[in-house]
Amino acid sequence: MPALTNVENSAVYAAPKRRKAGLILDIRKNKLLYVMLLPVILFYILFHYTPMYGAIIAFKDFSPRLGIMGSDWAGLEHFKTFFTGAYFGRTIKNTLLISFYQLLFGFPAPIILALLLNEVKHSLFKRTVQTITYMPHFISLVVICGIIKDFTSSEGVINDLIVWLGGTRMTFLLEPGLFRPVYVISGIWQNIGWGTIIYLAALTGIDMEQYEAARIDGAGRWKQLTNITIPGIMPTIVILLILEVGRMMNVGFEKIILLYNPSTYETADVVSSYVYRVGLQDFNYSFSSAVGLFNSVVNFTLLIFSNWMSRKLNDTSLW
């Protein structure tokens, strides 16, 4: 390899100095913005990065009396126990199926609602619909699950409607085959309004002159939707889709635990609820940490893969 000249050497060493000087200048210029960012940085350091030290117990036979470093090493024993255990196939299958249904039906729902609201010209009606659809997101999850249980009970309003239509009563949350539909549909109802906020914001960034030019050319509402509106928000859709794929193994255990029961474990038990039962109820901290670490690695792999695929297909990606 040929030696660098003095000029090239100076350029190599000057580049980091220029970047450092530029960063310092940017901090001085936007110091208030950096101060506002500081709580977010501290939050992630304290609650996301610092706890990563505790992942060591996945490779140990952790004992609270001995502490993390004092506990005996177990290597990959807990991972092997999980992979060969009776619940491995069931929890992985249920987690992936529920996540897939949420992605298939739940992800497009706020996009469709945002597109419909974008076509509404009556501002009062539009604001009313937005407010009504936002409200469930701000209700406590415990209250939400209580509402779901009341509505789907044998004497609930849904069964009243079924009987009125000629059907028979049933307790939805006691039927293994109905747990996933109840979970996904209730999730759509709870989050559809909140999800529209990002898409409505993206819609406001589309140049209105494009619509005027399309109308002059004779394009109707459908042509404007497919050729201007959807392509205009497509980068936002792709970014959120990548993030959603990266969370496929993170089916929220709180809602699962509040809704499931032993009769629906077959279709409702997911990785996160299994970790909760093993870790907090059976006090097997090392085994539950191993399962949680496996879950995080799978999520990370899915995120990297979906980002790579997106960059290859449409040049839109997180990085």
CSV table of C-alpha atoms in Angstrom, one decimal:
chain,number,residue,atom,x,y,z
A,1,MET,CA,0.0,0.0,0.0
A,2,PRO,CA,1.6,3.4,-1.0
A,3,ALA,CA,2.5,5.8,1.7
A,4,LEU,CA,0.2,8.8,2.2
A,5,THR,CA,1.5,12.2,1.3
A,6,ASN,CA,1.7,15.0,3.8
A,7,VAL,CA,-1.4,16.6,2.3
A,8,GLU,CA,-3.4,13.4,2.5
A,9,ASN,CA,-2.1,12.8,6.0
A,10,SER,CA,-3.3,16.2,7.1
A,11,ALA,CA,-6.7,15.6,5.5
A,12,VAL,CA,-7.1,12.3,7.3
A,13,TYR,CA,-6.3,13.8,10.7
A,14,ALA,CA,-8.3,17.0,10.1
A,15,ALA,CA,-11.6,15.3,9.3
A,16,PRO,CA,-12.3,14.1,12.8
A,17,LYS,CA,-11.4,17.5,14.2
A,18,ARG,CA,-13.8,19.2,11.7
A,19,ARG,CA,-16.6,16.8,12.8
A,20,LYS,CA,-15.9,17.5,16.5
A,21,ALA,CA,-15.9,21.2,15.9
A,22,GLY,CA,-19.1,21.0,13.9
A,23,LEU,CA,-20.8,19.0,16.7
A,24,ILE,CA,-19.7,21.5,19.3
A,25,LEU,CA,-21.0,24.4,17.2
A,26,ASP,CA,-24.3,22.6,16.6
A,27,ILE,CA,-24.7,22.0,20.4
A,28,ARG,CA,-24.0,25.7,21.1
A,29,LYS,CA,-26.5,26.7,18.4
A,30,ASN,CA,-29.3,24.3,19.4
A,31,LYS,CA,-28.5,23.9,23.1
A,32,LEU,CA,-32.2,24.1,24.1
A,33,LEU,CA,-33.1,21.3,21.8
A,34,TYR,CA,-30.3,19.2,23.3
A,35,VAL,CA,-31.5,20.0,26.8
A,36,MET,CA,-35.0,18.8,25.7
A,37,LEU,CA,-33.4,15.6,24.3
A,38,LEU,CA,-31.5,14.9,27.5
A,39,PRO,CA,-34.4,13.2,29.5
A,40,VAL,CA,-35.1,10.9,26.5
A,41,ILE,CA,-31.4,9.9,26.5
A,42,LEU,CA,-31.4,9.3,30.2
A,43,PHE,CA,-34.5,7.3,30.0
A,44,TYR,CA,-33.0,4.9,27.4
A,45,ILE,CA,-29.7,4.7,29.3
A,46,LEU,CA,-31.4,3.9,32.7
A,47,PHE,CA,-34.3,1.6,31.5
A,48,HIS,CA,-33.0,0.1,28.3
A,49,TYR,CA,-29.2,-0.1,28.3
A,50,THR,CA,-28.3,-0.4,32.0
A,51,PRO,CA,-30.6,-3.4,32.6
A,52,MET,CA,-28.7,-5.3,29.8
A,53,TYR,CA,-26.1,-6.1,32.4
A,54,GLY,CA,-28.7,-8.4,34.0
A,55,ALA,CA,-28.9,-10.5,30.8
A,56,ILE,CA,-25.9,-12.4,32.3
A,57,ILE,CA,-28.2,-14.4,34.5
A,58,ALA,CA,-29.5,-16.2,31.4
A,59,PHE,CA,-26.1,-18.0,31.4
A,60,LYS,CA,-26.1,-18.6,35.2
A,61,ASP,CA,-28.0,-20.5,37.9
A,62,PHE,CA,-29.0,-17.2,39.5
A,63,SER,CA,-29.5,-17.0,43.2
A,64,PRO,CA,-30.6,-13.7,44.8
A,65,ARG,CA,-28.5,-14.6,47.8
A,66,LEU,CA,-25.3,-15.0,45.8
A,67,GLY,CA,-26.0,-12.1,43.4
A,68,ILE,CA,-25.3,-12.0,39.6
A,69,MET,CA,-21.5,-12.4,39.7
A,70,GLY,CA,-21.5,-14.9,42.6
A,71,SER,CA,-23.9,-17.3,41.0
A,72,ASP,CA,-22.7,-20.4,39.2
A,73,TRP,CA,-22.3,-20.5,35.4
A,74,ALA,CA,-24.8,-22.7,33.6
A,75,GLY,CA,-23.7,-21.9,30.0
A,76,LEU,CA,-26.4,-22.6,27.4
A,77,GLU,CA,-28.3,-25.0,29.7
A,78,HIS,CA,-31.4,-22.8,30.1
A,79,PHE,CA,-31.6,-22.3,26.3
A,80,LYS,CA,-31.4,-26.0,25.7
A,81,THR,CA,-34.2,-26.6,28.3
A,82,PHE,CA,-36.4,-24.1,26.5
A,83,PHE,CA,-35.7,-25.4,23.0
A,84,THR,CA,-36.4,-29.0,24.0
A,85,GLY,CA,-39.3,-28.2,26.4
A,86,ALA,CA,-43.0,-29.0,25.9
A,87,TYR,CA,-44.0,-25.3,25.6
A,88,PHE,CA,-41.4,-24.2,23.0
A,89,GLY,CA,-43.5,-25.0,19.9
A,90,ARG,CA,-46.8,-23.8,21.4
A,91,THR,CA,-45.5,-20.4,22.6
A,92,ILE,CA,-43.5,-19.7,19.4
A,93,LYS,CA,-46.5,-20.7,17.2
A,94,ASN,CA,-49.0,-18.6,19.2
A,95,THR,CA,-46.7,-15.5,19.3
A,96,LEU,CA,-46.0,-15.6,15.5
A,97,LEU,CA,-49.7,-16.2,14.7
A,98,ILE,CA,-51.0,-13.4,16.8
A,99,SER,CA,-48.3,-11.1,15.5
A,100,PHE,CA,-49.1,-12.1,11.9
A,101,TYR,CA,-52.8,-11.4,12.4
A,102,GLN,CA,-52.0,-8.0,14.0
A,103,LEU,CA,-49.8,-7.2,11.0
A,104,LEU,CA,-52.3,-8.4,8.4
A,105,PHE,CA,-55.4,-6.8,9.9
A,106,GLY,CA,-54.2,-4.3,12.5
A,107,PHE,CA,-51.4,-2.5,10.5
A,108,PRO,CA,-53.5,-1.4,7.5
A,109,ALA,CA,-56.5,-0.3,9.7
A,110,PRO,CA,-55.1,3.1,10.7
A,111,ILE,CA,-53.9,3.7,7.1
A,112,ILE,CA,-57.4,3.1,5.8
A,113,LEU,CA,-59.0,5.3,8.5
A,114,ALA,CA,-56.5,8.1,7.8
A,115,LEU,CA,-57.2,7.9,4.0
A,116,LEU,CA,-61.0,8.0,4.7
A,117,LEU,CA,-60.7,11.0,7.1
A,118,ASN,CA,-58.5,12.8,4.6
A,119,GLU,CA,-61.5,12.7,2.2
A,120,VAL,CA,-63.9,14.1,4.7
A,121,LYS,CA,-64.6,17.8,4.1
A,122,HIS,CA,-66.9,18.5,7.0
A,123,SER,CA,-64.4,19.5,9.8
A,124,LEU,CA,-66.8,19.0,12.7
A,125,PHE,CA,-67.6,15.4,11.7
A,126,LYS,CA,-63.9,14.7,11.0
A,127,ARG,CA,-62.9,16.0,14.5
A,128,THR,CA,-65.7,14.0,16.1
A,129,VAL,CA,-64.6,10.8,14.5
A,130,GLN,CA,-61.0,11.4,15.4
A,131,THR,CA,-61.8,12.1,19.0
A,132,ILE,CA,-64.0,8.9,19.3
A,133,THR,CA,-61.4,6.7,17.7
A,134,TYR,CA,-58.5,8.2,19.8
A,135,MET,CA,-60.3,7.7,23.2
A,136,PRO,CA,-59.7,3.9,23.7
A,137,HIS,CA,-56.0,4.4,23.5
A,138,PHE,CA,-56.0,6.5,26.6
A,139,ILE,CA,-58.1,4.1,28.7
A,140,SER,CA,-56.2,1.9,31.1
A,141,LEU,CA,-55.5,-1.6,29.8
A,142,VAL,CA,-57.0,-3.1,32.9
A,143,VAL,CA,-60.3,-1.2,32.1
A,144,ILE,CA,-60.1,-2.2,28.4
A,145,CYS,CA,-59.7,-5.9,29.3
A,146,GLY,CA,-62.7,-5.5,31.8
A,147,ILE,CA,-64.8,-4.1,29.0
A,148,ILE,CA,-63.7,-6.9,26.6
A,149,LYS,CA,-64.6,-9.5,29.3
A,150,ASP,CA,-68.0,-7.9,29.9
A,151,PHE,CA,-68.8,-7.6,26.2
A,152,THR,CA,-67.8,-11.1,25.3
A,153,SER,CA,-69.3,-12.9,28.3
A,154,SER,CA,-72.3,-15.1,27.9
A,155,GLU,CA,-74.6,-12.3,29.0
A,156,GLY,CA,-72.7,-9.6,27.2
A,157,VAL,CA,-73.9,-7.2,24.5
A,158,ILE,CA,-72.2,-9.2,21.7
A,159,ASN,CA,-74.1,-12.4,22.7
A,160,ASP,CA,-77.3,-10.3,22.9
A,161,LEU,CA,-76.7,-9.3,19.3
A,162,ILE,CA,-75.9,-13.0,18.3
A,163,VAL,CA,-79.1,-14.2,19.9
A,164,TRP,CA,-81.1,-11.4,18.1
A,165,LEU,CA,-79.7,-12.7,14.8
A,166,GLY,CA,-80.7,-16.2,15.6
A,167,GLY,CA,-77.5,-17.6,17.2
A,168,THR,CA,-76.7,-19.2,20.5
A,169,ARG,CA,-74.8,-17.7,23.5
A,170,MET,CA,-71.2,-18.5,24.2
A,171,THR,CA,-68.4,-17.2,26.4
A,172,PHE,CA,-65.8,-16.1,23.9
A,173,LEU,CA,-62.8,-16.0,26.2
A,174,LEU,CA,-63.4,-19.7,27.1
A,175,GLU,CA,-63.2,-20.8,23.5
A,176,PRO,CA,-59.6,-21.5,22.4
A,177,GLY,CA,-60.4,-20.9,18.7
A,178,LEU,CA,-61.9,-17.4,19.5
A,179,PHE,CA,-59.1,-16.0,21.6
A,180,ARG,CA,-56.9,-14.7,18.8
A,181,PRO,CA,-59.8,-13.0,16.9
A,182,VAL,CA,-60.9,-11.3,20.1
A,183,TYR,CA,-57.4,-10.2,20.9
A,184,VAL,CA,-56.7,-8.8,17.4
A,185,ILE,CA,-60.1,-7.1,16.9
A,186,SER,CA,-60.0,-5.5,20.3
A,187,GLY,CA,-56.4,-4.3,19.6
A,188,ILE,CA,-57.6,-2.7,16.4
A,189,TRP,CA,-60.4,-0.9,18.2
A,190,GLN,CA,-58.1,0.3,20.9
A,191,ASN,CA,-55.3,1.6,18.7
A,192,ILE,CA,-56.7,2.5,15.3
A,193,GLY,CA,-57.4,6.1,16.1
A,194,TRP,CA,-54.0,6.7,17.7
A,195,GLY,CA,-52.2,5.1,14.7
A,196,THR,CA,-53.9,7.5,12.3
A,197,ILE,CA,-52.0,10.5,13.8
A,198,ILE,CA,-48.8,9.7,12.0
A,199,TYR,CA,-50.5,9.0,8.7
A,200,LEU,CA,-52.6,12.2,8.9
A,201,ALA,CA,-49.5,14.2,9.6
A,202,ALA,CA,-47.8,12.5,6.5
A,203,LEU,CA,-50.8,13.4,4.4
A,204,THR,CA,-50.5,17.1,5.2
A,205,GLY,CA,-47.0,17.0,3.7
A,206,ILE,CA,-48.2,16.1,0.2
A,207,ASP,CA,-48.1,19.0,-2.2
A,208,MET,CA,-51.6,20.2,-3.0
A,209,GLU,CA,-50.5,21.3,-6.5
A,210,GLN,CA,-50.2,17.6,-7.4
A,211,TYR,CA,-54.0,17.2,-6.8
A,212,GLU,CA,-54.8,20.3,-8.8
A,213,ALA,CA,-52.7,19.1,-11.7
A,214,ALA,CA,-54.3,15.7,-11.5
A,215,ARG,CA,-57.8,17.2,-11.5
A,216,ILE,CA,-57.0,19.3,-14.6
A,217,ASP,CA,-55.8,16.1,-16.3
A,218,GLY,CA,-59.2,14.5,-15.5
A,219,ALA,CA,-58.1,12.2,-12.7
A,220,GLY,CA,-60.9,11.2,-10.3
A,221,ARG,CA,-60.8,10.6,-6.6
A,222,TRP,CA,-59.6,7.0,-7.0
A,223,LYS,CA,-56.8,7.9,-9.4
A,224,GLN,CA,-55.6,10.7,-7.1
A,225,LEU,CA,-55.6,8.2,-4.2
A,226,THR,CA,-53.6,5.5,-6.0
A,227,ASN,CA,-51.2,7.9,-7.8
A,228,ILE,CA,-50.6,10.7,-5.4
A,229,THR,CA,-51.9,10.0,-1.8
A,230,ILE,CA,-50.6,6.5,-1.2
A,231,PRO,CA,-47.2,7.1,-2.9
A,232,GLY,CA,-46.9,10.3,-0.9
A,233,ILE,CA,-47.2,8.4,2.5
A,234,MET,CA,-45.5,5.3,1.3
A,235,PRO,CA,-42.1,6.1,3.0
A,236,THR,CA,-43.9,6.5,6.3
A,237,ILE,CA,-45.8,3.2,5.8
A,238,VAL,CA,-42.6,1.4,5.0
A,239,ILE,CA,-40.7,2.8,8.1
A,240,LEU,CA,-43.6,1.8,10.4
A,241,LEU,CA,-43.9,-1.6,8.8
A,242,ILE,CA,-40.2,-2.2,9.4
A,243,LEU,CA,-40.6,-1.3,13.1
A,244,GLU,CA,-43.7,-3.5,13.3
A,245,VAL,CA,-41.9,-6.5,11.9
A,246,GLY,CA,-39.1,-5.9,14.4
A,247,ARG,CA,-41.7,-6.2,17.2
A,248,MET,CA,-43.3,-9.5,16.0
A,249,MET,CA,-42.1,-11.5,19.0
A,250,ASN,CA,-43.2,-8.8,21.5
A,251,VAL,CA,-46.9,-9.6,21.9
A,252,GLY,CA,-47.8,-7.7,25.1
A,253,PHE,CA,-48.0,-10.0,28.0
A,254,GLU,CA,-50.2,-7.6,30.1
A,255,LYS,CA,-53.2,-8.0,27.9
A,256,ILE,CA,-52.6,-11.7,27.3
A,257,ILE,CA,-52.4,-12.3,31.1
A,258,LEU,CA,-55.5,-10.2,31.8
A,259,LEU,CA,-57.6,-12.1,29.2
A,260,TYR,CA,-56.3,-15.7,29.0
A,261,ASN,CA,-57.2,-18.6,31.3
A,262,PRO,CA,-56.1,-22.3,31.5
A,263,SER,CA,-58.8,-23.3,28.9
A,264,THR,CA,-57.2,-21.0,26.3
A,265,TYR,CA,-53.5,-21.6,27.0
A,266,GLU,CA,-53.4,-23.7,23.9
A,267,THR,CA,-53.9,-20.7,21.6
A,268,ALA,CA,-53.2,-17.8,23.9
A,269,ASP,CA,-50.0,-18.6,25.7
A,270,VAL,CA,-47.2,-16.6,24.1
A,271,VAL,CA,-43.4,-16.2,24.8
A,272,SER,CA,-43.9,-13.1,27.0
A,273,SER,CA,-46.7,-14.7,29.1
A,274,TYR,CA,-44.6,-17.8,29.5
A,275,VAL,CA,-41.6,-15.8,30.7
A,276,TYR,CA,-43.9,-14.0,33.2
A,277,ARG,CA,-45.2,-17.3,34.6
A,278,VAL,CA,-41.8,-19.0,34.8
A,279,GLY,CA,-39.9,-16.0,36.1
A,280,LEU,CA,-42.3,-14.2,38.5
A,281,GLN,CA,-44.6,-17.0,39.5
A,282,ASP,CA,-42.1,-19.9,39.6
A,283,PHE,CA,-39.1,-17.7,40.6
A,284,ASN,CA,-36.9,-19.3,37.9
A,285,TYR,CA,-35.2,-16.1,36.9
A,286,SER,CA,-32.3,-17.5,34.9
A,287,PHE,CA,-34.6,-19.6,32.7
A,288,SER,CA,-37.0,-16.7,32.1
A,289,SER,CA,-34.1,-14.5,31.2
A,290,ALA,CA,-32.8,-17.0,28.7
A,291,VAL,CA,-36.2,-17.1,27.1
A,292,GLY,CA,-36.5,-13.3,27.1
A,293,LEU,CA,-33.0,-13.0,25.6
A,294,PHE,CA,-33.9,-15.5,22.8
A,295,ASN,CA,-37.0,-13.4,22.1
A,296,SER,CA,-34.9,-10.2,21.8
A,297,VAL,CA,-32.4,-11.8,19.5
A,298,VAL,CA,-35.2,-13.0,17.2
A,299,ASN,CA,-36.7,-9.5,17.2
A,300,PHE,CA,-33.4,-7.9,16.4
A,301,THR,CA,-32.8,-10.3,13.5
A,302,LEU,CA,-36.3,-9.6,12.1
A,303,LEU,CA,-35.6,-5.9,12.3
A,304,ILE,CA,-32.3,-6.2,10.5
A,305,PHE,CA,-33.7,-8.4,7.8
A,306,SER,CA,-36.8,-6.3,7.2
A,307,ASN,CA,-34.7,-3.1,7.0
A,308,TRP,CA,-32.4,-4.9,4.5
A,309,MET,CA,-35.3,-6.1,2.4
A,310,SER,CA,-36.9,-2.6,2.3
A,311,ARG,CA,-33.6,-1.0,1.3
A,312,LYS,CA,-33.2,-3.5,-1.6
A,313,LEU,CA,-36.8,-3.2,-2.8
A,314,ASN,CA,-37.7,0.5,-2.6
A,315,ASP,CA,-34.6,2.4,-1.2
A,316,THR,CA,-36.5,3.3,2.0
A,317,SER,CA,-35.0,2.1,5.3
A,318,LEU,CA,-34.3,3.1,8.9
A,319,TRP,CA,-30.5,3.2,8.2
